[in-house]
XYZ file of C-alpha atoms in Angstrom:
355
model
C 85.299 89.133 134.848
C 82.303 87.828 136.803
C 78.865 87.416 135.234
C 77.327 89.827 137.740
C 79.742 92.575 136.714
C 79.182 91.859 133.016
C 75.407 91.917 133.440
C 75.648 95.142 135.436
C 77.705 96.844 132.720
C 75.314 95.632 130.007
C 72.354 96.888 132.046
C 73.961 100.314 132.449
C 74.756 100.408 128.720
C 71.127 99.588 127.855
C 69.889 102.280 130.252
C 72.125 104.866 128.578
C 70.875 103.753 125.158
C 67.259 104.157 126.306
C 68.149 107.570 127.720
C 69.534 108.606 124.329
C 66.145 107.868 122.730
C 64.376 109.708 125.552
C 66.636 112.732 125.059
C 65.913 112.616 121.320
C 62.152 112.728 121.892
C 62.459 115.545 124.436
C 64.836 117.494 122.158
C 62.342 117.531 119.295
C 59.525 118.260 121.710
C 61.454 121.332 122.829
C 61.531 122.441 119.200
C 57.742 122.636 119.212
C 56.769 119.318 117.628
C 53.744 117.404 118.847
C 54.329 114.286 120.947
C 53.802 112.000 117.932
C 56.243 113.820 115.662
C 58.708 114.367 118.488
C 58.686 110.593 119.011
C 59.126 109.862 115.282
C 61.843 112.462 114.637
C 63.574 111.796 117.954
C 63.845 108.040 117.405
C 64.890 108.533 113.770
C 67.585 111.005 114.815
C 68.994 108.617 117.419
C 68.885 105.698 114.954
C 70.817 107.709 112.358
C 73.202 108.837 115.090
C 73.911 105.195 115.932
C 74.707 104.438 112.278
C 76.958 107.492 112.016
C 78.704 106.614 115.270
C 79.408 103.087 114.036
C 80.976 104.524 110.878
C 83.092 106.891 112.964
C 84.049 103.981 115.230
C 85.453 102.053 112.276
C 87.135 105.171 110.897
C 88.800 105.469 114.308
C 90.286 101.999 113.823
C 91.346 102.955 110.295
C 92.965 106.212 111.421
C 94.868 104.612 114.304
C 95.789 101.771 111.952
C 97.174 104.282 109.461
C 99.270 105.867 112.232
C 100.770 102.487 113.099
C 101.415 101.154 109.594
C 98.198 99.385 108.563
C 96.931 99.387 105.005
C 93.158 99.704 104.698
C 91.427 96.713 103.114
C 87.777 97.234 104.028
C 85.278 99.165 106.111
C 81.814 97.795 106.710
C 78.479 98.572 108.324
C 76.098 95.634 108.566
C 75.973 93.919 105.183
C 77.582 96.797 103.305
C 81.323 96.589 102.775
C 83.611 99.217 101.243
C 86.674 97.445 99.838
C 89.922 99.032 98.714
C 91.480 96.927 95.973
C 94.273 97.955 93.593
C 93.977 101.529 94.794
C 90.242 101.745 94.020
C 87.167 101.461 96.248
C 84.342 98.994 95.599
C 81.025 98.318 97.340
C 79.908 94.846 98.352
C 76.688 93.728 100.037
C 78.223 90.757 101.821
C 80.313 91.190 104.944
C 82.958 88.884 106.415
C 81.576 88.739 109.936
C 77.868 88.229 109.475
C 76.458 89.128 112.874
C 78.739 92.087 113.523
C 77.267 95.580 113.155
C 80.506 97.180 111.922
C 83.974 96.077 110.908
C 87.417 97.276 109.872
C 90.043 95.099 108.216
C 93.584 96.238 107.580
C 96.911 94.619 106.760
C 100.007 95.366 108.804
C 102.779 96.309 106.403
C 105.579 95.590 108.899
C 104.640 92.809 111.279
C 107.831 93.276 113.275
C 106.157 96.491 114.467
C 103.740 95.084 117.019
C 101.742 98.255 117.787
C 98.359 96.652 117.340
C 96.692 97.793 120.568
C 96.499 101.414 119.342
C 94.662 100.269 116.201
C 92.255 98.169 118.300
C 91.693 101.154 120.601
C 90.717 103.483 117.754
C 86.977 102.882 118.046
C 86.929 103.393 121.820
C 88.912 106.623 121.455
C 86.302 107.881 118.975
C 83.524 107.337 121.526
C 85.476 109.266 124.178
C 86.166 112.109 121.726
C 82.500 112.302 120.687
C 81.397 112.466 124.309
C 83.842 115.302 125.029
C 82.735 117.118 121.867
C 79.077 116.773 122.855
C 79.818 118.154 126.338
C 81.651 121.112 124.786
C 78.743 121.807 122.407
C 76.351 121.609 125.342
C 78.305 124.213 127.273
C 78.633 126.496 124.254
C 74.991 126.330 123.157
C 73.336 125.645 126.507
C 71.135 123.203 124.564
C 71.722 119.985 126.426
C 69.150 117.547 125.076
C 70.823 117.106 121.676
C 74.224 116.977 123.376
C 72.860 114.390 125.810
C 71.892 112.137 122.902
C 75.516 111.833 121.830
C 76.826 111.630 125.406
C 74.516 108.783 126.451
C 74.735 106.994 123.082
C 78.526 106.996 122.995
C 78.751 106.052 126.649
C 76.524 103.054 125.920
C 78.617 101.992 122.926
C 81.864 102.587 124.833
C 80.785 100.355 127.720
C 79.604 97.611 125.356
C 82.810 97.645 123.310
C 85.182 98.010 126.259
C 83.921 94.902 128.049
C 86.668 92.241 127.767
C 84.357 89.436 126.600
C 83.597 87.786 123.264
C 85.125 89.559 120.260
C 84.794 93.134 121.504
C 87.620 95.637 121.149
C 88.087 95.407 124.904
C 88.492 91.620 124.766
C 91.123 91.833 122.032
C 93.025 94.630 123.769
C 92.986 92.746 127.074
C 94.169 89.540 125.372
C 97.145 91.226 123.715
C 97.950 93.219 126.845
C 98.048 90.002 128.889
C 99.668 87.862 126.170
C 101.742 90.021 123.776
C 102.915 86.883 121.973
C 99.362 86.428 120.637
C 99.965 89.349 118.281
C 101.333 86.843 115.747
C 97.997 85.016 115.707
C 96.241 88.373 115.361
C 98.315 89.348 112.328
C 97.681 85.945 110.734
C 93.927 86.382 111.274
C 94.045 89.834 109.678
C 95.957 88.464 106.670
C 93.388 85.691 106.317
C 90.434 88.120 106.430
C 92.132 90.439 103.938
C 92.914 87.576 101.542
C 89.304 86.404 101.503
C 88.320 89.868 100.297
C 91.147 90.746 97.927
C 92.029 87.497 96.135
C 90.495 84.350 97.688
C 91.277 82.251 94.612
C 95.028 82.694 95.080
C 95.448 81.031 98.498
C 94.327 78.074 100.570
C 93.127 78.083 104.165
C 96.179 76.039 105.124
C 98.316 79.046 104.166
C 96.860 80.894 107.159
C 97.523 78.505 110.022
C 100.477 78.398 112.364
C 101.467 76.403 115.462
C 99.740 77.564 118.643
C 101.412 77.397 122.025
C 99.895 74.790 124.326
C 99.148 77.404 126.996
C 97.903 80.103 124.620
C 94.531 81.635 125.495
C 92.254 84.270 124.030
C 90.251 84.825 120.857
C 93.182 85.147 118.450
C 94.830 81.939 119.700
C 91.552 80.012 119.700
C 90.655 81.306 116.241
C 93.950 79.890 114.968
C 93.087 76.526 116.535
C 89.692 76.667 114.788
C 91.370 77.260 111.432
C 93.700 74.311 112.054
C 90.647 72.143 112.687
C 88.974 73.403 109.531
C 92.073 72.514 107.514
C 91.881 68.956 108.929
C 88.239 68.891 107.822
C 89.046 70.074 104.293
C 91.759 67.425 104.017
C 89.394 64.644 105.109
C 91.149 64.057 108.439
C 87.911 63.693 110.386
C 89.428 62.083 113.496
C 91.951 64.892 113.921
C 89.327 67.532 113.172
C 86.888 66.098 115.722
C 89.568 65.955 118.417
C 90.572 69.523 117.640
C 87.063 70.965 117.899
C 86.161 68.949 120.988
C 89.341 70.192 122.648
C 88.463 73.780 121.717
C 84.985 73.401 123.232
C 86.457 72.124 126.475
C 88.756 75.096 126.950
C 87.001 78.145 125.453
C 84.460 80.461 127.024
C 84.133 82.584 123.884
C 80.594 82.207 122.520
C 81.632 82.754 118.879
C 84.426 80.182 119.057
C 82.026 77.759 120.750
C 79.477 78.239 117.959
C 82.070 77.690 115.206
C 83.371 74.541 116.917
C 79.829 73.165 117.340
C 79.007 73.955 113.709
C 82.132 72.065 112.665
C 81.183 69.076 114.802
C 77.738 69.140 113.146
C 79.550 69.103 109.808
C 81.595 66.066 110.891
C 78.505 64.258 112.190
C 76.852 64.667 108.782
C 79.950 63.282 107.056
C 79.961 60.298 109.416
C 76.199 59.672 108.952
C 75.598 60.153 112.678
C 72.039 61.433 112.457
C 71.356 61.695 116.201
C 74.596 63.587 116.838
C 73.853 65.946 113.967
C 70.360 66.557 115.338
C 71.815 67.252 118.768
C 74.165 69.935 117.472
C 71.576 71.444 115.109
C 69.122 71.827 117.995
C 71.489 74.077 119.958
C 69.597 77.349 120.172
C 72.535 79.695 119.611
C 73.412 77.898 116.360
C 70.063 78.706 114.741
C 71.107 82.195 113.516
C 74.332 80.790 112.057
C 72.567 77.949 110.240
C 70.313 80.478 108.512
C 73.196 82.504 107.045
C 73.103 82.623 103.259
C 76.707 81.601 102.657
C 77.884 78.657 100.595
C 79.573 76.652 103.343
C 76.630 77.104 105.714
C 73.950 76.334 103.133
C 75.830 73.272 101.868
C 75.824 71.900 105.406
C 72.176 72.930 105.762
C 71.335 71.044 102.569
C 72.970 67.852 103.838
C 71.236 68.284 107.200
C 67.813 68.654 105.589
C 68.521 65.660 103.328
C 70.012 63.232 105.856
C 68.356 64.233 109.104
C 65.066 65.957 108.292
C 64.358 64.123 105.029
C 62.962 67.382 103.652
C 63.701 67.477 99.913
C 62.128 70.903 99.377
C 64.408 72.538 101.935
C 67.331 70.499 100.632
C 66.906 71.865 97.107
C 66.394 75.399 98.448
C 69.641 75.227 100.439
C 71.491 73.845 97.398
C 70.209 76.715 95.278
C 71.369 79.307 97.791
C 74.752 77.609 98.158
C 75.256 77.714 94.383
C 74.122 81.321 94.101
C 76.469 82.473 96.884
C 79.519 80.489 95.756
C 81.396 83.566 94.541
C 80.131 85.880 97.274
C 81.004 83.817 100.347
C 84.699 84.719 100.491
C 85.890 81.117 100.354
C 89.572 80.491 99.781
C 90.687 78.171 96.987
C 90.685 74.882 98.940
C 87.433 75.784 100.725
C 85.638 76.517 97.473
C 86.890 73.284 95.906
C 85.753 71.305 98.961
C 82.235 72.727 99.053
C 81.792 72.432 95.286
C 82.598 68.730 95.579
C 80.360 68.234 98.640
C 77.481 69.929 96.846
C 78.077 67.867 93.709
C 78.010 64.680 95.780
C 74.643 65.616 97.275
C 73.216 66.532 93.871
C 74.367 63.187 92.526
C 72.654 61.310 95.369
C 69.470 63.263 94.745
C 69.516 62.552 91.032
C 70.096 58.845 91.656
C 67.389 58.751 94.331
C 69.706 57.356 96.973
């Protein structure tokens, strides 16, 4: 899909989102509130509607997943995650995908049943249903401003999620529609995400990699290649890891995959004491939000970066502290946790010895 079309769709989605706020202000103004309070209550109502819609979106995935044989593992909004473990629900404040507003993770009980597209479509179907419901309410009540909030809001979210780019529902659906064989990579990714939540200490990252076809394309295939590269990294095979991530960068147009590959190459540059290369990767603008994430593997790398490249001991110690504090909340599998514990210990030893 061309950039002009993508930008046009995003522009339309933003316009509909703005219209939803405008309808909210007008709706409360119609109820007799002053302009100030109509603005406050209208914006608050739309904001809460967005949060509720995101919850319903994820419940749509869960419901369609249930219909096609998925077992619920977690539902999340922002940093809040509801986890189902041993038949009971638990709350967590740390989510798997850090910059994602909402998320659903489920495990496919029978992977020979490859009906995954319906589960991925669940959120989009919710938006369509909410729009139809809002139109019906509008006709029945003849009060269109509140109905218009939900129509424009859900239309905005539908357009954003349906676009086949990045890691949207539309991108995943399009990938599996075009390449049904990629469903195996998708199921492996779901198992990996579920394991990090349910029992990360029982498995290694290498348990969640599989061979990828040379011509395979799409997020699920590229994510599997990323995990293969990360396994090379954990095993100390830096040459193989570097080749893997450089190859991924050459072939992917997915911004998330690009960021992960660049972060991994920054990691390798730090291990190889290549200060200029590390600085080059760390200066990439889109990596800044990722490098600030308070997760053990990120903060360990941040600590080494501050120590080797920036020579900033205060920030080095701060990053080490965060990495230690988040060790059990970063959803690291057994081999990942062991690796980062050792890498942290090595840095602490160098600091204590004044190297």
